Coordinates of C-alpha atoms in Angstrom, one line a residue:
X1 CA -5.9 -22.5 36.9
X2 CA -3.7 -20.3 38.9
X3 CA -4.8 -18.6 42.0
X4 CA -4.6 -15.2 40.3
X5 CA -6.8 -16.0 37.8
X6 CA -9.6 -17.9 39.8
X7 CA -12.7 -14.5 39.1
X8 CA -11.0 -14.8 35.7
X9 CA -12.3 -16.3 32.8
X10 CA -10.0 -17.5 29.8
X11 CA -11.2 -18.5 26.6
X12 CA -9.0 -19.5 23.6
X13 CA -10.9 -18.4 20.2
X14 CA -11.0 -18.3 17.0
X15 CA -12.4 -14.9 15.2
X16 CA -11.7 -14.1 11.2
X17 CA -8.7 -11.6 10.3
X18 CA -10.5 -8.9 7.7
X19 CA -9.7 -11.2 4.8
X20 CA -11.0 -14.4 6.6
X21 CA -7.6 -15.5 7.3
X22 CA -8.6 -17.7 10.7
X23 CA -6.9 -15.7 13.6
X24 CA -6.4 -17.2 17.1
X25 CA -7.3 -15.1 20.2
X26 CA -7.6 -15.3 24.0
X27 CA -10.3 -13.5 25.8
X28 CA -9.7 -12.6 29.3
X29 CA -13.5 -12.1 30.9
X30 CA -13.9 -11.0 34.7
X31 CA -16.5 -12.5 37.1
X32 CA -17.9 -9.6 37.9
X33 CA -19.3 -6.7 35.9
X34 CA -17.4 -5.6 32.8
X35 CA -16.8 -2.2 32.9
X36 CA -14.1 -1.7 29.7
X37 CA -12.4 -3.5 26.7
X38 CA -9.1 -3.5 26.0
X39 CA -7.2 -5.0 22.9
X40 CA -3.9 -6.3 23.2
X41 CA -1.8 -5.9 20.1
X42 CA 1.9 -8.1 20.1
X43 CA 5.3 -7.1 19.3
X44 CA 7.0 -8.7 16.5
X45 CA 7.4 -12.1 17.0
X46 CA 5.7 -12.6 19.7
X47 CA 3.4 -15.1 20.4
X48 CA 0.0 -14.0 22.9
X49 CA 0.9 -15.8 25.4
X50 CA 3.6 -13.3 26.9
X51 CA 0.5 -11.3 27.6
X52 CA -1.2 -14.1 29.3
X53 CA -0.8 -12.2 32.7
X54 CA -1.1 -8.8 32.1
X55 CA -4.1 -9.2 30.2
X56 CA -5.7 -11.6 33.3
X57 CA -4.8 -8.8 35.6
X58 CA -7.1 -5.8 33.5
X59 CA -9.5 -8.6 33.7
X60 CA -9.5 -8.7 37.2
X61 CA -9.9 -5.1 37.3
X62 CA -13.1 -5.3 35.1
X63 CA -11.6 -5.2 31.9
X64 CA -13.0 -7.7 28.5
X65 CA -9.6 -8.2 27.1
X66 CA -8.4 -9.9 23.7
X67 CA -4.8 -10.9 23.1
X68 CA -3.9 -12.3 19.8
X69 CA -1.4 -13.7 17.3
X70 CA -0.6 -11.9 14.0
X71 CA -1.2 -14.4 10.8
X72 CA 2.2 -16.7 10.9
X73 CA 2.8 -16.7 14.4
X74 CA 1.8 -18.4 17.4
X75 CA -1.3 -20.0 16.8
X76 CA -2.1 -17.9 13.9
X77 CA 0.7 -20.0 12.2
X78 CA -1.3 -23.0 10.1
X79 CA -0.6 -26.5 11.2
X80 CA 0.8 -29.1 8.9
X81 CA -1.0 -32.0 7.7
X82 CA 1.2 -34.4 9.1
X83 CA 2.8 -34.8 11.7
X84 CA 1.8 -34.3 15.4
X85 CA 1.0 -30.9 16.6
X86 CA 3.9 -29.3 13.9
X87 CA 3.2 -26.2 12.6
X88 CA 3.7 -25.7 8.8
X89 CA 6.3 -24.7 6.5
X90 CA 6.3 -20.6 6.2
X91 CA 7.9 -21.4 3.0
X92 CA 5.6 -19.4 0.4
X93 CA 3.6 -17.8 3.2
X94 CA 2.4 -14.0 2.0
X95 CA 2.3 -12.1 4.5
X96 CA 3.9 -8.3 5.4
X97 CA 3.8 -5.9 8.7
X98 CA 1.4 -3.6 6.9
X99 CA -1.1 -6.6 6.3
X100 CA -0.8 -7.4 10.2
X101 CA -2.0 -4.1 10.2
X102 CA -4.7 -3.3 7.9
X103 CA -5.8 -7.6 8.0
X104 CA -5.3 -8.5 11.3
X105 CA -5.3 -5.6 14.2
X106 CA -8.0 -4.1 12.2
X107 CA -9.7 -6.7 12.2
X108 CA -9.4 -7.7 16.0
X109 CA -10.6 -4.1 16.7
X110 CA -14.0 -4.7 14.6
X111 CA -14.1 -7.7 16.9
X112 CA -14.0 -6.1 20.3
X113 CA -16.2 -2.9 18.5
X114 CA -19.1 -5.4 18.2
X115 CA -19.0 -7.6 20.8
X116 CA -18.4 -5.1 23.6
X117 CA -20.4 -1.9 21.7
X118 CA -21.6 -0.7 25.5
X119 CA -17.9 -0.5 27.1
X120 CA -15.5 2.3 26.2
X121 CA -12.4 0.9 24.0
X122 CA -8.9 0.9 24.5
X123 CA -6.1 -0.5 22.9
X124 CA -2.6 -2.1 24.5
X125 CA -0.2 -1.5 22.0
X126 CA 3.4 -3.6 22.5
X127 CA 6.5 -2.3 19.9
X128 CA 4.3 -3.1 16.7
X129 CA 1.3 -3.2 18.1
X130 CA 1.9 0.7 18.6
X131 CA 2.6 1.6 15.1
X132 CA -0.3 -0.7 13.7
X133 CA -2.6 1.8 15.7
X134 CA -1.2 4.4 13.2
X135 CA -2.0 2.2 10.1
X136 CA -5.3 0.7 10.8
X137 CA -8.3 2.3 9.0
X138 CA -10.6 2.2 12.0
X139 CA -8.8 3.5 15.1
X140 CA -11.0 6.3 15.7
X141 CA -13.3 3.5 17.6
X142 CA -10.6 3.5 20.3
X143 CA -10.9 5.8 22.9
X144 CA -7.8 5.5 24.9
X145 CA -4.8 3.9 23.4
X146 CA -1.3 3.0 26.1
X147 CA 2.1 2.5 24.4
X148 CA 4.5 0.3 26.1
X149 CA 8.6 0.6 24.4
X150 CA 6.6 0.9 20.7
X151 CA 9.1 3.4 18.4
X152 CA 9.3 4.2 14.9
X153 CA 12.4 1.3 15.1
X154 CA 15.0 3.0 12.9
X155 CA 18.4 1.4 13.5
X156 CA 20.1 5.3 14.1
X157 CA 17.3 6.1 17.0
X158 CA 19.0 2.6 18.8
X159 CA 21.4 2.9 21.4
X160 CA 25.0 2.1 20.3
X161 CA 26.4 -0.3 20.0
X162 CA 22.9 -2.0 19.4
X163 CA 22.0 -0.2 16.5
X164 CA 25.2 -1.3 14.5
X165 CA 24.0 -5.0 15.4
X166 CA 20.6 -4.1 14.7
X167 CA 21.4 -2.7 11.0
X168 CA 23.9 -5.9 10.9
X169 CA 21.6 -8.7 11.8
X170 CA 18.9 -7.3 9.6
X171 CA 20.7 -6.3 6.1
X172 CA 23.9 -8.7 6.4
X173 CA 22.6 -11.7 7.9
X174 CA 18.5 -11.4 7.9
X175 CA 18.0 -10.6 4.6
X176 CA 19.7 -13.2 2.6
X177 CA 18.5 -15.9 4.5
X178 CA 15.6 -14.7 4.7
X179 CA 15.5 -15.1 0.9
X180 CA 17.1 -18.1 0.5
X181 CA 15.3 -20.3 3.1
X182 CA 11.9 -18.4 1.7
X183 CA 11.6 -17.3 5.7
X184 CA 12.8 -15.3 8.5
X185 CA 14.0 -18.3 10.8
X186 CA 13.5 -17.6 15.0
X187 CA 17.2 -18.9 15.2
X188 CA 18.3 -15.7 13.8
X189 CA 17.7 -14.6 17.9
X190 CA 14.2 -12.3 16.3
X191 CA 12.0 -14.3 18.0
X192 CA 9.5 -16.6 16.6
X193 CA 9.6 -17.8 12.7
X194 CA 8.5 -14.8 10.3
X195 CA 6.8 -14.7 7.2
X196 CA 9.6 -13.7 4.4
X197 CA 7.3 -10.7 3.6
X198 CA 7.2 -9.6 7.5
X199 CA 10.9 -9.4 7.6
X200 CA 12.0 -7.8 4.5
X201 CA 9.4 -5.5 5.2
X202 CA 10.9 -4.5 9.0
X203 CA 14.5 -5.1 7.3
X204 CA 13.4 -1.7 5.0
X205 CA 11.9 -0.3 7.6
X206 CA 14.5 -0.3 10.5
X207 CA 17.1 0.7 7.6
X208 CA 15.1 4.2 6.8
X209 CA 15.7 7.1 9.0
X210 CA 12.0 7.5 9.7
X211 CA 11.1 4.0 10.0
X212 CA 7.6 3.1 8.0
X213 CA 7.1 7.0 7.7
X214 CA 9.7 7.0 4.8
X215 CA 7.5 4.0 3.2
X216 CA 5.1 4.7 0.5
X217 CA 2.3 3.0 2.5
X218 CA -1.5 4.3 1.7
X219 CA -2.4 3.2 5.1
X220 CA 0.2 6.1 6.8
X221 CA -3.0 8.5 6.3
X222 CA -4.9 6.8 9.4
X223 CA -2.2 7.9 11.3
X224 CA -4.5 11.2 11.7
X225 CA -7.3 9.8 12.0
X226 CA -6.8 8.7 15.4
X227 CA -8.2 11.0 18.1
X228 CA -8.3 9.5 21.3
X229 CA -6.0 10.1 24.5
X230 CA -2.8 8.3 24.0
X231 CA 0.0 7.8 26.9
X232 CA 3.4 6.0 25.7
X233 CA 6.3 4.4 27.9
X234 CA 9.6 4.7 27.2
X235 CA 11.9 2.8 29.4
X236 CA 15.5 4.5 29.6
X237 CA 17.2 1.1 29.9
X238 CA 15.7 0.0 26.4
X239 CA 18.2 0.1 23.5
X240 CA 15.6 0.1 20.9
X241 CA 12.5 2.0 22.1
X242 CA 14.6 5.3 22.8
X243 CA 12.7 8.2 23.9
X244 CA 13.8 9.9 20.5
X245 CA 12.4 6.8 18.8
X246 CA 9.1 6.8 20.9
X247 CA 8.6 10.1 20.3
X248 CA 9.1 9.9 16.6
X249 CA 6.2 7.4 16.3
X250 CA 3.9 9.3 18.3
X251 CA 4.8 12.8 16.0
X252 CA 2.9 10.4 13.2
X253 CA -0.6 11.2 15.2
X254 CA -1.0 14.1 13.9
X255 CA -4.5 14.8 15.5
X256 CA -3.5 14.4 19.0
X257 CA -1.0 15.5 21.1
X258 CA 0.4 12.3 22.9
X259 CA 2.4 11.9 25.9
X260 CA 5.4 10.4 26.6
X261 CA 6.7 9.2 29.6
X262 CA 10.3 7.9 30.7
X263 CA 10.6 5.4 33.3
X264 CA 13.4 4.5 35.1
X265 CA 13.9 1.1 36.7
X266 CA 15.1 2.5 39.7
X267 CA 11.6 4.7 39.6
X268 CA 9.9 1.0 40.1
X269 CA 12.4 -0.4 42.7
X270 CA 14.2 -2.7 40.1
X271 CA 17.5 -3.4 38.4
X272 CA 16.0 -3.5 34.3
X273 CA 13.0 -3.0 32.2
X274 CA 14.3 -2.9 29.0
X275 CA 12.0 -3.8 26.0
X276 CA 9.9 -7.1 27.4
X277 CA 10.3 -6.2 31.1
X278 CA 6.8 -4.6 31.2
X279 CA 5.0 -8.0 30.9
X280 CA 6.6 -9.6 33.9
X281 CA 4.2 -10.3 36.6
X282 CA 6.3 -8.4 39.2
X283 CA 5.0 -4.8 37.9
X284 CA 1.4 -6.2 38.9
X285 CA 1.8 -2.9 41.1
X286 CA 3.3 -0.3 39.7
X287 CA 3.6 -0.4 35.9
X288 CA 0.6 -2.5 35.5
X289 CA -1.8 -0.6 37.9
X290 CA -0.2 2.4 36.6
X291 CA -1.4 1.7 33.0
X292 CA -4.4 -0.2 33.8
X293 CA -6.0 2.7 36.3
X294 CA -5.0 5.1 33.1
X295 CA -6.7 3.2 30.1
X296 CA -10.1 3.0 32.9
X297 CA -10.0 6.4 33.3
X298 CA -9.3 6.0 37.0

């Protein structure tokens, strides 16, 4: 085990999405006394594991944290039955962002809720993982809730050029091989594989000028429901998580009044954040003690 992680315990699980899809997980226990729990919820093709140090570091600080993979992706992508170690086809998978959502984040929530019922809740919430706070029936268990770069991901909000090869990639190229193969593949530079339903989903979403908000989705009322504190990052060097873009998801939260902060690389002593940067290890003092002293209440 790394050196870091030595008054860390890491345990890979297994825990049931809402419809008893089989999920996989990684809990993140401290040594010492927990004093908070903290879910981690991905971006869009992204496998867990990209957390892996972020989530060790809360722990360090006292924090029980989950990371997991959405249904299709990362471990939560069903192996074949031959074959060594290969996962299986997507071909015919169901699967869409809003069941990620309602299935799968709401679900890892209940998980946390009633393991850790004694620790206040908060919820790490990566591109996605921020806009499936809005659409989960049960957010109002979470009392503190950090953004980092999560936007309502319409293609106009995008910095140019990006959003022309944004709207491109997606409608031109995405879509129609998304259909034909009956998948999203990785190779498409999204990523990981994604369910067919995933994508076209997010293909009709980035295409709308208000992202899922222009969707006919049900689960767009729990947007309101949500009233805990919520703090979201916007980093100015990211092309997709604008501030325009950030602060258009947060507007959804209709209860609250959220707050949105812009960060600089220079204000961290680096060259580029941009829209993964967060997660590498050398923000362990600035971003990440900045967000983890926030979500303790420190």
């Amino acid at each position: 085990m790394d050196a870091a992680l030595d008054d860390v315990f890491v345990d890979d699980i297994t825990f049931p999405a809402t419809d008893g899809y089989a999920l996989a997980g990684s809990l993140f226990l401290p040594r010492a006394t927990k004093r908070h729990a903290v879910l981690i919820s991905s971006a869009t093709a992204v496998p867990r594991k990209i957390y892996r140090g972020f989530a060790s570091y809360l722990a360090h600080r006292g924090c029980a944290v989950l990371t997991y993979d959405y249904r299709g992706i990362g471990d939560s992508r069903q192996q074949a039955m031959v074959g060594y170690n290969q996962p299986k086809s997507l071909v015919g998978f169901k699967a869409s962002m809003s069941d990620w959502a309602a299935l799968d984040a709401a679900a890892a929530v209940r998980w946390m809720r009633e393991r850790y019922h004694g620790l206040p809740l908060a919820y790490i919430g990566h591109s996605f993982g921020g806009q499936a706070l809005g659409l989960i029936e049960n957010n109002s268990e979470i009392a503190r809730a950090a953004f980092v770069a999560s936007q309502a991901g319409t293609w106009k909000l995008m910095t140019p050029p990006e959003n022309y090869r944004v709207f491109a990639l997606m409608n031109l190229v995405g879509v129609p091989i998304s259909r034909l193969l009956g998948y999203a593949p990785g190779w498409l530079g999204i990523g990981e594989d994604l369910p067919q339903g995933v994508f076209l989903q997010w293909a009709e979403w980035v295409s709308s000028p208000r992202y899922l908000f222009d969707s006919k989705l049900p689960a767009l009322q729990n947007f309101a429901k949500y009233k805990g504190e919520l703090r979201a990052l916007s980093f100015t060097d990211d092309p997709w998580a604008t501030r325009s873009a950030v602060e258009l998801l947060c507007s959804g939260f209709t209860a609250i009044k959220p707050e949105v902060l812009s960060v600089r690389p220079a204000d961290v002593g680096i060259a580029k954040i941009g829209h993964f940067g967060f997660f590498r290890p050398e923000h362990r003092d600035t971003l990440w003690r900045g967000v983890a002293e926030w979500i303790q209440g420190e």
